[in-house]
């Protein structure tokens, strides 16, 4: 029987990063993966393919709408969807190969099959009707998440799709109905809208992007509406009739009332994700779940079963790849006897639309609810030189700082490259920095990041260019 210091079940960003860090710390490590390829949701059907399509569709949109005004004259771009999907697949393959390389480089054994925990120190790996049991000092569960489904609406991944089907449609739908105005709905809605689909988003709540700062969400909704998105807020889809050539979705007001119908060629259901624990044998092994089906852990990622830990989407917290990665590093260090730690107050979130939306720390609503006195500094990209010359002035930077100490508590950005710009705020917040610290940090000119500095200056009511 093979024996290890650590067996990690699942090779998404949580699992493979945990395995690499553990190997760096001198452990003998194996990963177990039931899918044909390594990399989990993120690399195969999540972050990476969606970003490839967002990039390619943005180029298509730019070629059709922005080149001419810059004096670049090209004929109207033609969509070659199979080639675009091939571009996406090349990106996936390249990243999956990268993870395979990291496993080899760090001498990590890859055990292909479904992992089941038999008890402390024992994992059964089954594939093609055969199984083997391996012994290990520690086990990390990193089995991720699966799509949440709507009762009575069956996802066939052709006409009624989850994000997975929406990443591989074989033609641009005339009408795309999206259920859920969260991150997936707005990102994949952007992809298909740019490629020619009419997009309607039905959202249960009275706002888009729940959890994001309310003012940012409102302005972002206006920007998306200007681009051509239609929103039906405070509404839910309760049924989809698939009998005809076009789908007929029943829409009901969330608060109750008369139902209506919307027709669509494709319905994308993206109402969140749920932890994935099927086949792990958790109940029999004695690993406790919380009331939402997530593996329950203590502050050191330990489950209720000795020697078994859990990280990533399968435990509580934001379902984000970088959160899973940081937890993977922290748990490997804890198992090695070090003081691994994740600062959950500084986990950025990015929506990779155009413009992008990024955020770290507290929203205005959260600060109000917690009764924290704060000051706000805002700066629009319309007043940022670089954005003006590029004619990409949508959006603004918003900084929330403690009214007494000036410590930065939250930063929220809508704008091109907002997903890159947020990280100076992350570093500042990790070091407990103030708006004054940020305002006095020299920023290169001309950059869009100067808007971050100006927003920090605006906290002290002394922005220069506004
Ligand atoms: P996963 O990546 O889900 O990996 C879990 C792995 O475990 C899978 O490979 C699975 O096959 C395997 N597994 C499960 N059970 C077993 C078993 N019993 N035995 C063996 N193997 C098993 N996050 C971001 O931060 N940025 C983004 O831009 C982003 N975009 C996304 C876009 C889409 C369309 C989707 C769906 C998600 C996106 N996410 C994004 C979320 C991100 O993908 C997840 O947060 C991340 O993948 C979670 O990592 P994980 O390691 O916990 O689990
Ligand atoms: P989400 O939680 O972001 O959004 C789901 C939306 O659906 C919410 O606005 C919710 O109010 C709404 N909703 C729920 N039930 C509904 C119903 N019956 N009818 C209408 N609306 C309903 O979930 P989403 O977009 O599915 O994404 C899943 C996860 O994947 C998220 O947790 C996100 O963190 C992650 N992800 C991250 C990305 C990124 O970081 N850029 C990109 C894509 C996904």
Coordinates of C-alpha atoms and ligand atoms in Angstrom, one line a residue:
X1 CA 0.0 0.0 0.0
X2 CA 1.4 3.4 -1.0
X3 CA 1.9 5.8 2.0
X4 CA 2.0 9.5 1.9
X5 CA 2.4 12.5 4.3
X6 CA -0.5 14.2 2.5
X7 CA -3.3 13.2 0.1
X8 CA -5.2 16.0 -1.4
X9 CA -8.6 15.2 -3.0
X10 CA -9.4 17.5 -5.9
X11 CA -6.9 19.4 -8.2
X12 CA -8.7 22.7 -8.6
X13 CA -6.8 25.9 -7.5
X14 CA -7.2 24.9 -3.9
X15 CA -6.0 21.4 -4.2
X16 CA -3.1 21.7 -6.6
X17 CA -1.7 24.8 -4.9
X18 CA -1.9 23.0 -1.5
X19 CA -0.1 20.0 -3.0
X20 CA 2.7 22.1 -4.4
X21 CA 3.2 24.1 -1.1
X22 CA 3.2 20.8 0.9
X23 CA 5.8 19.3 -1.4
X24 CA 7.9 22.5 -1.0
X25 CA 7.8 21.9 2.7
X26 CA 9.2 18.4 2.3
X27 CA 6.1 16.3 2.4
X28 CA 5.4 13.2 0.2
X29 CA 2.2 14.2 -1.5
X30 CA -0.4 12.7 -3.8
X31 CA -3.4 14.3 -5.4
X32 CA -6.6 12.5 -6.4
X33 CA -8.7 13.7 -9.3
X34 CA -11.8 12.1 -10.8
X35 CA -11.8 14.3 -13.9
X36 CA -9.8 13.4 -17.0
X37 CA -7.8 16.7 -16.6
X38 CA -6.3 18.5 -13.7
X39 CA -7.2 22.0 -12.7
X40 CA -10.8 21.7 -11.4
X41 CA -13.6 24.0 -12.2
X42 CA -11.4 27.1 -12.6
X43 CA -9.1 25.8 -15.4
X44 CA -11.6 23.5 -17.2
X45 CA -15.1 25.1 -17.0
X46 CA -14.7 28.3 -14.9
X47 CA -12.2 31.2 -14.6
X48 CA -10.0 30.4 -17.6
X49 CA -12.4 29.5 -20.4
X50 CA -14.7 32.4 -19.4
X51 CA -11.7 34.8 -19.5
X52 CA -10.6 33.5 -22.9
X53 CA -14.1 34.1 -24.4
X54 CA -14.4 37.5 -22.6
X55 CA -11.1 38.5 -24.2
X56 CA -11.9 37.2 -27.7
X57 CA -15.4 38.7 -27.7
X58 CA -14.1 42.0 -26.5
X59 CA -11.6 42.1 -29.4
X60 CA -14.6 41.3 -31.8
X61 CA -16.6 44.2 -30.3
X62 CA -13.6 46.6 -30.4
X63 CA -12.9 45.7 -34.0
X64 CA -16.5 46.4 -34.9
X65 CA -17.1 49.5 -32.8
X66 CA -14.0 51.2 -31.6
X67 CA -11.3 50.9 -34.3
X68 CA -12.9 53.3 -36.8
X69 CA -13.0 56.3 -34.3
X70 CA -9.2 55.8 -33.8
X71 CA -8.6 55.9 -37.5
X72 CA -8.1 52.2 -37.9
X73 CA -10.2 51.3 -40.8
X74 CA -11.1 47.6 -41.1
X75 CA -14.1 45.9 -42.7
X76 CA -16.8 44.7 -40.4
X77 CA -15.4 41.7 -38.4
X78 CA -16.9 38.3 -39.1
X79 CA -17.4 35.8 -36.3
X80 CA -15.8 32.4 -36.6
X81 CA -17.2 30.8 -33.5
X82 CA -15.4 27.4 -33.9
X83 CA -12.1 29.3 -34.1
X84 CA -13.0 31.3 -31.0
X85 CA -13.9 28.1 -29.2
X86 CA -10.5 26.6 -30.3
X87 CA -8.8 29.7 -28.9
X88 CA -10.6 29.0 -25.6
X89 CA -9.6 25.3 -25.7
X90 CA -5.9 26.2 -26.4
X91 CA -6.0 28.4 -23.3
X92 CA -7.5 25.6 -21.2
X93 CA -5.0 23.0 -22.5
X94 CA -2.0 25.2 -21.9
X95 CA -3.1 25.8 -18.2
X96 CA -3.9 22.2 -17.6
X97 CA -0.5 21.2 -18.9
X98 CA 1.0 23.7 -16.6
X99 CA -0.6 22.0 -13.6
X100 CA 0.6 18.6 -14.8
X101 CA 4.1 20.1 -15.1
X102 CA 3.9 21.5 -11.5
X103 CA 2.9 18.0 -10.2
X104 CA 5.9 16.4 -11.9
X105 CA 8.3 19.2 -10.9
X106 CA 7.3 18.8 -7.3
X107 CA 7.3 15.0 -7.4
X108 CA 3.6 14.8 -6.5
X109 CA 1.8 11.5 -7.4
X110 CA -1.4 12.0 -9.5
X111 CA -3.9 9.3 -8.6
X112 CA -6.7 9.3 -11.2
X113 CA -10.1 8.3 -9.8
X114 CA -12.7 9.2 -7.3
X115 CA -11.4 9.7 -3.8
X116 CA -13.3 8.3 -0.8
X117 CA -12.3 8.8 2.8
X118 CA -12.4 5.5 4.7
X119 CA -11.3 7.1 8.0
X120 CA -8.3 8.9 9.5
X121 CA -5.3 8.2 7.3
X122 CA -7.0 6.1 4.6
X123 CA -8.2 7.2 1.2
X124 CA -9.8 4.8 -1.4
X125 CA -9.3 5.8 -5.1
X126 CA -11.6 4.2 -7.6
X127 CA -11.6 4.3 -11.4
X128 CA -13.0 2.0 -14.1
X129 CA -14.4 -0.4 -11.5
X130 CA -11.0 -0.9 -9.8
X131 CA -9.9 0.6 -6.5
X132 CA -6.8 1.1 -4.5
X133 CA -6.4 2.3 -0.9
X134 CA -3.6 4.6 0.1
X135 CA -2.4 5.5 3.6
X136 CA -1.5 9.0 4.6
X137 CA -0.8 11.1 7.7
X138 CA -3.1 13.9 6.6
X139 CA -6.0 14.4 4.1
X140 CA -7.2 17.7 2.5
X141 CA -10.6 17.8 1.0
X142 CA -10.6 20.3 -2.0
X143 CA -13.5 18.9 -4.0
X144 CA -14.9 22.3 -4.9
X145 CA -18.5 23.1 -6.0
X146 CA -21.2 22.3 -8.5
X147 CA -23.9 24.4 -10.2
X148 CA -27.0 25.2 -8.2
X149 CA -30.2 24.1 -10.0
X150 CA -33.7 25.5 -10.2
X151 CA -36.4 23.1 -9.1
X152 CA -38.4 21.8 -12.1
X153 CA -36.0 23.3 -14.7
X154 CA -33.8 20.6 -16.2
X155 CA -30.4 21.7 -17.5
X156 CA -29.6 19.9 -20.8
X157 CA -26.5 22.0 -21.5
X158 CA -27.9 22.7 -25.1
X159 CA -30.9 25.0 -24.7
X160 CA -31.1 25.3 -21.0
X161 CA -27.5 25.6 -19.9
X162 CA -25.4 26.2 -16.8
X163 CA -22.1 28.1 -17.1
X164 CA -20.5 25.0 -18.5
X165 CA -22.9 24.8 -21.5
X166 CA -22.8 28.6 -21.9
X167 CA -19.0 28.3 -22.5
X168 CA -19.5 25.9 -25.4
X169 CA -22.6 27.0 -27.4
X170 CA -22.3 26.1 -31.0
X171 CA -24.1 29.2 -32.3
X172 CA -24.9 32.6 -31.0
X173 CA -28.4 32.5 -29.6
X174 CA -30.8 35.1 -31.0
X175 CA -32.2 35.7 -27.5
X176 CA -30.4 34.7 -24.3
X177 CA -32.4 34.6 -21.1
X178 CA -30.1 34.7 -18.0
X179 CA -31.5 33.7 -14.6
X180 CA -29.4 35.5 -11.9
X181 CA -27.6 38.8 -12.2
X182 CA -24.5 37.6 -10.4
X183 CA -20.9 37.3 -11.7
X184 CA -21.5 34.4 -14.1
X185 CA -24.7 36.0 -15.6
X186 CA -22.9 39.3 -16.3
X187 CA -19.7 37.9 -17.6
X188 CA -21.2 35.2 -19.9
X189 CA -24.0 37.6 -20.8
X190 CA -21.3 40.0 -21.9
X191 CA -19.6 37.4 -24.1
X192 CA -22.8 36.4 -26.0
X193 CA -24.1 40.0 -26.1
X194 CA -20.9 41.2 -27.8
X195 CA -21.2 38.3 -30.3
X196 CA -24.8 39.4 -31.2
X197 CA -27.3 37.9 -28.7
X198 CA -30.1 39.9 -27.3
X199 CA -29.7 39.5 -23.5
X200 CA -32.3 39.7 -20.8
X201 CA -31.3 39.1 -17.2
X202 CA -34.0 38.0 -14.6
X203 CA -32.8 38.6 -11.0
X204 CA -34.7 37.7 -7.9
X205 CA -33.4 40.7 -5.9
X206 CA -34.0 44.4 -6.6
X207 CA -30.4 44.9 -7.6
X208 CA -27.6 43.2 -9.5
X209 CA -24.3 41.8 -8.0
X210 CA -25.5 41.2 -4.4
X211 CA -22.7 41.7 -2.0
X212 CA -21.0 44.4 -4.0
X213 CA -21.2 48.1 -3.0
X214 CA -24.7 49.3 -3.8
X215 CA -23.6 52.5 -5.6
X216 CA -21.1 50.6 -7.7
X217 CA -23.8 48.0 -8.6
X218 CA -26.3 50.8 -9.6
X219 CA -23.8 52.6 -11.9
X220 CA -22.7 49.2 -13.4
X221 CA -26.3 48.3 -14.2
X222 CA -26.7 51.7 -16.0
X223 CA -23.5 51.0 -18.0
X224 CA -24.7 47.5 -19.0
X225 CA -28.1 48.9 -20.0
X226 CA -26.4 51.4 -22.2
X227 CA -24.5 48.5 -23.8
X228 CA -27.9 46.8 -24.5
X229 CA -28.5 44.5 -21.5
X230 CA -32.1 44.3 -20.3
X231 CA -32.8 43.6 -16.6
X232 CA -35.9 42.3 -14.9
X233 CA -35.2 42.8 -11.2
X234 CA -37.4 41.5 -8.4
X235 CA -38.4 38.6 -10.6
X236 CA -37.9 34.8 -10.8
X237 CA -38.1 32.2 -13.5
X238 CA -40.4 29.4 -12.2
X239 CA -40.7 27.2 -15.3
X240 CA -39.4 26.8 -18.8
X241 CA -41.5 25.2 -21.5
X242 CA -39.2 23.4 -23.9
X243 CA -41.9 21.9 -26.2
X244 CA -41.7 24.5 -29.0
X245 CA -38.9 25.8 -31.3
X246 CA -38.3 28.6 -28.9
X247 CA -38.2 28.3 -25.1
X248 CA -41.0 29.9 -23.1
X249 CA -40.0 30.9 -19.6
X250 CA -42.5 31.8 -16.9
X251 CA -41.5 34.8 -15.0
X252 CA -43.1 35.7 -11.6
X253 CA -42.6 38.8 -9.5
X254 CA -40.4 37.8 -6.5
X255 CA -42.9 39.4 -4.2
X256 CA -45.8 37.4 -5.7
X257 CA -48.3 38.5 -8.4
X258 CA -49.3 37.7 -11.9
X259 CA -46.8 35.6 -14.0
X260 CA -45.6 36.6 -17.5
X261 CA -43.8 34.8 -20.2
X262 CA -40.5 35.5 -22.0
X263 CA -39.3 33.7 -25.1
X264 CA -35.7 32.7 -25.6
X265 CA -33.4 30.5 -27.7
X266 CA -31.2 29.7 -24.7
X267 CA -31.8 30.0 -21.0
X268 CA -28.6 30.3 -18.8
X269 CA -29.2 29.3 -15.2
X270 CA -26.6 30.9 -12.9
X271 CA -28.1 31.3 -9.5
X272 CA -25.0 30.4 -7.5
X273 CA -23.0 27.2 -6.7
X274 CA -23.2 24.5 -4.1
X275 CA -20.4 22.6 -2.3
X276 CA -19.5 19.3 -4.0
X277 CA -19.1 16.3 -1.6
X278 CA -20.7 13.4 -3.6
X279 CA -18.9 10.1 -3.3
X280 CA -16.4 11.3 -0.6
X281 CA -18.0 9.0 2.1
X282 CA -18.1 11.9 4.6
X283 CA -21.0 10.7 6.6
X284 CA -19.7 7.2 7.1
X285 CA -16.2 8.6 7.9
X286 CA -17.6 11.1 10.4
X287 CA -16.8 14.4 8.7
X288 CA -19.5 16.9 9.7
X289 CA -21.2 19.3 7.3
X290 CA -22.8 22.6 8.2
X291 CA -26.4 23.6 7.5
X292 CA -25.6 24.5 3.9
X293 CA -23.9 21.3 3.0
X294 CA -20.4 22.7 3.3
X295 CA -17.6 20.8 5.1
X296 CA -17.4 22.2 8.5
X297 CA -14.0 23.4 9.6
X298 CA -12.3 25.2 12.6
X299 CA -10.2 28.3 12.1
X300 CA -7.3 26.0 11.1
X301 CA -9.2 24.2 8.3
X302 CA -9.5 21.0 10.5
X303 CA -12.7 19.0 10.0
X304 CA -14.4 17.0 12.7
X305 CA -12.3 13.9 11.8
X306 CA -8.7 13.9 13.1
X307 CA -6.1 14.5 10.3
X308 CA -8.7 15.6 7.8
X309 CA -8.8 19.2 6.6
X310 CA -10.9 21.1 4.0
X311 CA -10.4 24.2 1.8
X312 CA -11.8 26.1 -1.2
X313 CA -15.4 26.1 -2.5
X314 CA -16.4 23.1 -0.4
X315 CA -16.0 25.2 2.8
X316 CA -17.6 28.5 3.8
X317 CA -16.5 31.8 2.3
X318 CA -16.4 33.4 -1.1
X319 CA -16.3 30.8 -3.9
X320 CA -13.2 32.3 -5.6
X321 CA -10.1 30.6 -7.0
X322 CA -7.6 32.9 -5.2
X323 CA -9.4 32.3 -1.8
X324 CA -9.1 28.5 -2.5
X325 CA -5.4 29.0 -3.4
X326 CA -4.5 31.0 -0.3
X327 CA -6.3 28.4 1.9
X328 CA -4.3 25.7 0.1
X329 CA -1.1 27.4 1.1
X330 CA -2.2 28.1 4.6
X331 CA -3.4 24.5 5.3
X332 CA -0.2 23.0 3.9
X333 CA 1.8 25.2 6.3
X334 CA -0.4 24.4 9.2
X335 CA 0.0 20.6 8.5
X336 CA 3.8 21.2 8.4
X337 CA 3.6 22.8 11.9
X338 CA 3.8 26.4 10.7
X339 CA 1.4 29.3 11.3
X340 CA -0.6 29.3 8.0
X341 CA -3.2 32.1 7.8
X342 CA -5.7 33.7 5.4
X343 CA -6.8 37.3 5.9
X344 CA -10.5 37.1 4.9
X345 CA -10.8 40.9 5.3
X346 CA -8.6 41.4 2.2
X347 CA -9.9 39.1 -0.5
X348 CA -10.5 41.0 -3.8
X349 CA -13.4 40.3 -6.1
X350 CA -13.4 41.1 -9.8
X351 CA -16.1 40.9 -12.4
X352 CA -14.3 40.6 -15.8
X353 CA -16.7 42.6 -17.9
X354 CA -16.0 45.8 -19.9
X355 CA -15.6 47.9 -17.9
X356 CA -14.4 45.6 -15.1
X357 CA -15.7 45.9 -11.5
X358 CA -13.4 45.2 -8.6
X359 CA -13.7 45.4 -4.9
X360 CA -11.9 44.7 -1.7
X361 CA -12.9 45.2 2.0
X362 CA -16.1 46.6 3.3
X363 CA -18.9 48.1 1.2
X364 CA -20.7 51.3 2.3
X365 CA -23.8 49.2 3.3
X366 CA -21.6 47.0 5.6
X367 CA -20.0 50.0 7.3
X368 CA -23.4 51.6 7.9
X369 CA -24.8 48.3 9.3
X370 CA -21.7 47.9 11.6
X371 CA -22.1 51.6 12.8
X372 CA -18.6 52.5 11.7
X373 CA -18.0 56.2 11.0
X374 CA -16.4 56.5 7.5
X375 CA -15.3 59.1 5.0
X376 CA -15.7 58.6 1.2
X377 CA -13.3 59.6 -1.6
X378 CA -14.4 59.2 -5.2
X379 CA -12.7 60.0 -8.5
X380 CA -14.3 59.4 -11.9
X381 CA -12.3 58.1 -14.9
X382 CA -13.8 61.1 -16.9
X383 CA -11.2 63.2 -15.1
X384 CA -8.3 60.8 -15.6
X385 CA -6.0 61.9 -18.4
X386 CA -5.1 58.4 -19.7
X387 CA -8.8 57.3 -19.8
X388 CA -9.7 60.5 -21.6
X389 CA -7.1 60.1 -24.4
X390 CA -8.1 56.4 -24.8
X391 CA -11.8 57.4 -24.7
X392 CA -12.6 54.8 -22.1
X393 CA -14.0 57.0 -19.3
X394 CA -16.8 54.8 -17.9
X395 CA -16.6 54.3 -14.1
X396 CA -15.0 55.6 -11.0
X397 CA -12.9 54.7 -8.0
X398 CA -14.4 54.8 -4.5
X399 CA -12.4 54.6 -1.3
X400 CA -13.9 54.2 2.1
X401 CA -11.7 55.1 5.1
X402 CA -12.3 55.1 8.8
X403 CA -13.4 58.7 9.8
X404 CA -11.2 58.7 12.9
X405 CA -8.0 56.9 11.9
X406 CA -8.1 57.3 8.1
X407 CA -7.4 53.6 7.7
X408 CA -8.7 52.3 4.4
X409 CA -11.6 49.9 5.0
X410 CA -12.8 49.3 1.4
X411 CA -12.0 50.1 -2.2
X412 CA -14.4 49.7 -5.1
X413 CA -13.7 50.4 -8.7
X414 CA -15.6 50.3 -12.0
X415 CA -13.5 50.9 -15.0
X416 CA -11.2 49.3 -17.6
X417 CA -8.4 47.3 -15.9
X418 CA -10.2 47.7 -12.5
X419 CA -9.2 44.0 -11.8
X420 CA -5.5 45.0 -12.0
X421 CA -5.8 48.3 -10.2
X422 CA -7.4 46.8 -7.1
X423 CA -4.2 45.2 -5.9
X424 CA -2.5 48.3 -4.7
X425 CA -5.5 48.7 -2.4
X426 CA -5.0 45.0 -1.2
X427 CA -1.4 45.6 -0.4
X428 CA -2.2 48.9 1.4
X429 CA -5.0 47.2 3.4
X430 CA -2.7 44.2 4.3
X431 CA -0.4 46.7 5.9
X432 CA -3.2 48.6 7.6
X433 CA -2.5 51.7 5.5
X434 CA -4.4 54.9 5.4
X435 CA -5.9 57.0 2.6
X436 CA -3.1 59.5 3.3
X437 CA -0.5 56.8 2.7
X438 CA -2.1 56.0 -0.7
X439 CA -2.5 59.7 -1.5
X440 CA 1.2 60.4 -0.8
X441 CA 2.4 57.4 -2.9
X442 CA 3.8 58.5 -6.2
X443 CA 1.8 57.0 -9.1
X444 CA 3.2 57.0 -12.7
X445 CA 1.7 59.4 -15.2
X446 CA -0.3 58.8 -17.3
X447 CA -1.9 55.7 -15.8
X448 CA -5.4 54.8 -14.9
X449 CA -4.1 54.0 -11.4
X450 CA -3.7 57.8 -10.9
X451 CA -7.5 57.7 -10.3
X452 CA -6.9 55.5 -7.3
X453 CA -4.4 58.1 -5.9
X454 CA -6.9 60.9 -6.7
X455 CA -9.7 59.0 -4.9
X456 CA -7.4 58.7 -1.9
X457 CA -6.8 62.4 -2.1
X458 CA -10.5 63.0 -2.3
X459 CA -11.0 61.2 1.1
X460 CA -9.2 64.4 2.5
X461 CA -11.2 66.6 0.0
X462 CA -8.1 67.6 -1.9
X463 CA -8.2 65.8 -5.3
X464 CA -6.2 67.8 -7.8
X465 CA -7.9 67.0 -11.1
X466 CA -11.5 67.4 -10.0
Ligands
LIG1 P1 -12.6 23.2 -8.0 O1 -11.9 24.1 -8.8 O2 -14.1 23.0 -8.2 O3 -11.9 21.8 -8.1 C1 -12.4 20.6 -7.4 C2 -11.8 19.4 -8.1 O4 -12.1 18.3 -7.2 C3 -12.5 19.1 -9.4 O5 -11.5 18.9 -10.4 C4 -13.3 17.8 -9.2 O6 -13.3 17.0 -10.3 C5 -12.5 17.2 -8.1 N1 -13.2 16.2 -7.2 C6 -14.4 16.4 -6.6 N2 -14.8 15.4 -5.9 C7 -13.8 14.4 -6.1 C8 -13.5 13.1 -5.6 N3 -14.4 12.6 -4.7 N4 -12.4 12.5 -5.9 C9 -11.5 13.1 -6.8 N5 -11.7 14.3 -7.3 C10 -12.8 15.0 -6.9 N6 -13.2 32.4 -9.5 C11 -12.3 33.4 -9.5 O7 -11.6 33.7 -8.5 N7 -12.2 34.2 -10.7 C12 -12.9 33.9 -11.8 O8 -12.7 34.6 -12.8 C13 -13.8 32.9 -11.8 N8 -14.6 32.6 -12.8 C14 -15.5 31.5 -12.8 C15 -16.2 31.3 -13.9 C16 -17.2 30.3 -13.9 C17 -18.0 30.0 -15.2 C18 -17.3 29.5 -12.8 C19 -18.2 28.3 -12.8 C20 -16.5 29.7 -11.7 C21 -15.6 30.7 -11.7 N9 -14.8 31.0 -10.5 C22 -14.0 32.1 -10.6 C23 -14.9 30.2 -9.3 C24 -13.7 29.3 -9.2 O9 -13.8 28.4 -10.4 C25 -13.8 28.4 -8.0 O10 -13.9 29.3 -6.8 C26 -12.6 27.5 -7.8 O11 -12.4 26.7 -8.9 C27 -12.7 26.7 -6.5 O12 -11.5 25.9 -6.4 P2 -11.5 24.6 -5.6 O13 -10.1 24.1 -5.7 O14 -12.1 24.7 -4.3 O15 -12.5 23.6 -6.4
LIG2 P1 -23.8 34.6 -7.8 O1 -24.0 34.2 -6.4 O2 -22.7 35.5 -8.1 O3 -25.2 35.2 -8.4 C1 -26.4 34.5 -8.4 C2 -27.5 35.5 -8.6 O4 -28.7 34.7 -8.8 C3 -27.7 36.3 -7.4 O5 -27.8 37.7 -7.8 C4 -29.0 35.8 -6.8 O6 -29.8 36.8 -6.1 C5 -29.7 35.4 -8.1 N1 -30.8 34.3 -7.9 C6 -30.8 33.3 -7.0 N2 -31.9 32.5 -7.2 C7 -32.6 33.1 -8.2 C8 -33.8 32.8 -8.9 N3 -34.5 31.8 -8.5 N4 -34.2 33.6 -9.9 C9 -33.5 34.7 -10.2 N5 -32.3 35.0 -9.6 C10 -31.9 34.3 -8.7 O7 -23.7 33.2 -8.5 P2 -23.1 32.8 -10.0 O8 -23.2 34.0 -10.9 O9 -23.9 31.6 -10.4 O10 -21.6 32.4 -9.7 C11 -21.3 31.3 -8.8 C12 -20.0 31.5 -8.1 O11 -18.9 31.5 -9.1 C13 -20.0 32.9 -7.4 O12 -19.9 32.6 -6.0 C14 -18.8 33.5 -7.9 O13 -18.0 33.9 -6.8 C15 -18.0 32.5 -8.7 N6 -17.6 33.2 -10.0 C16 -16.6 34.2 -9.8 C17 -16.2 34.9 -10.9 C18 -15.2 35.9 -10.8 O14 -14.6 36.0 -9.7 N7 -15.0 36.8 -11.8 C19 -16.8 34.6 -12.3 C20 -17.8 33.6 -12.3 C21 -18.2 32.9 -11.1

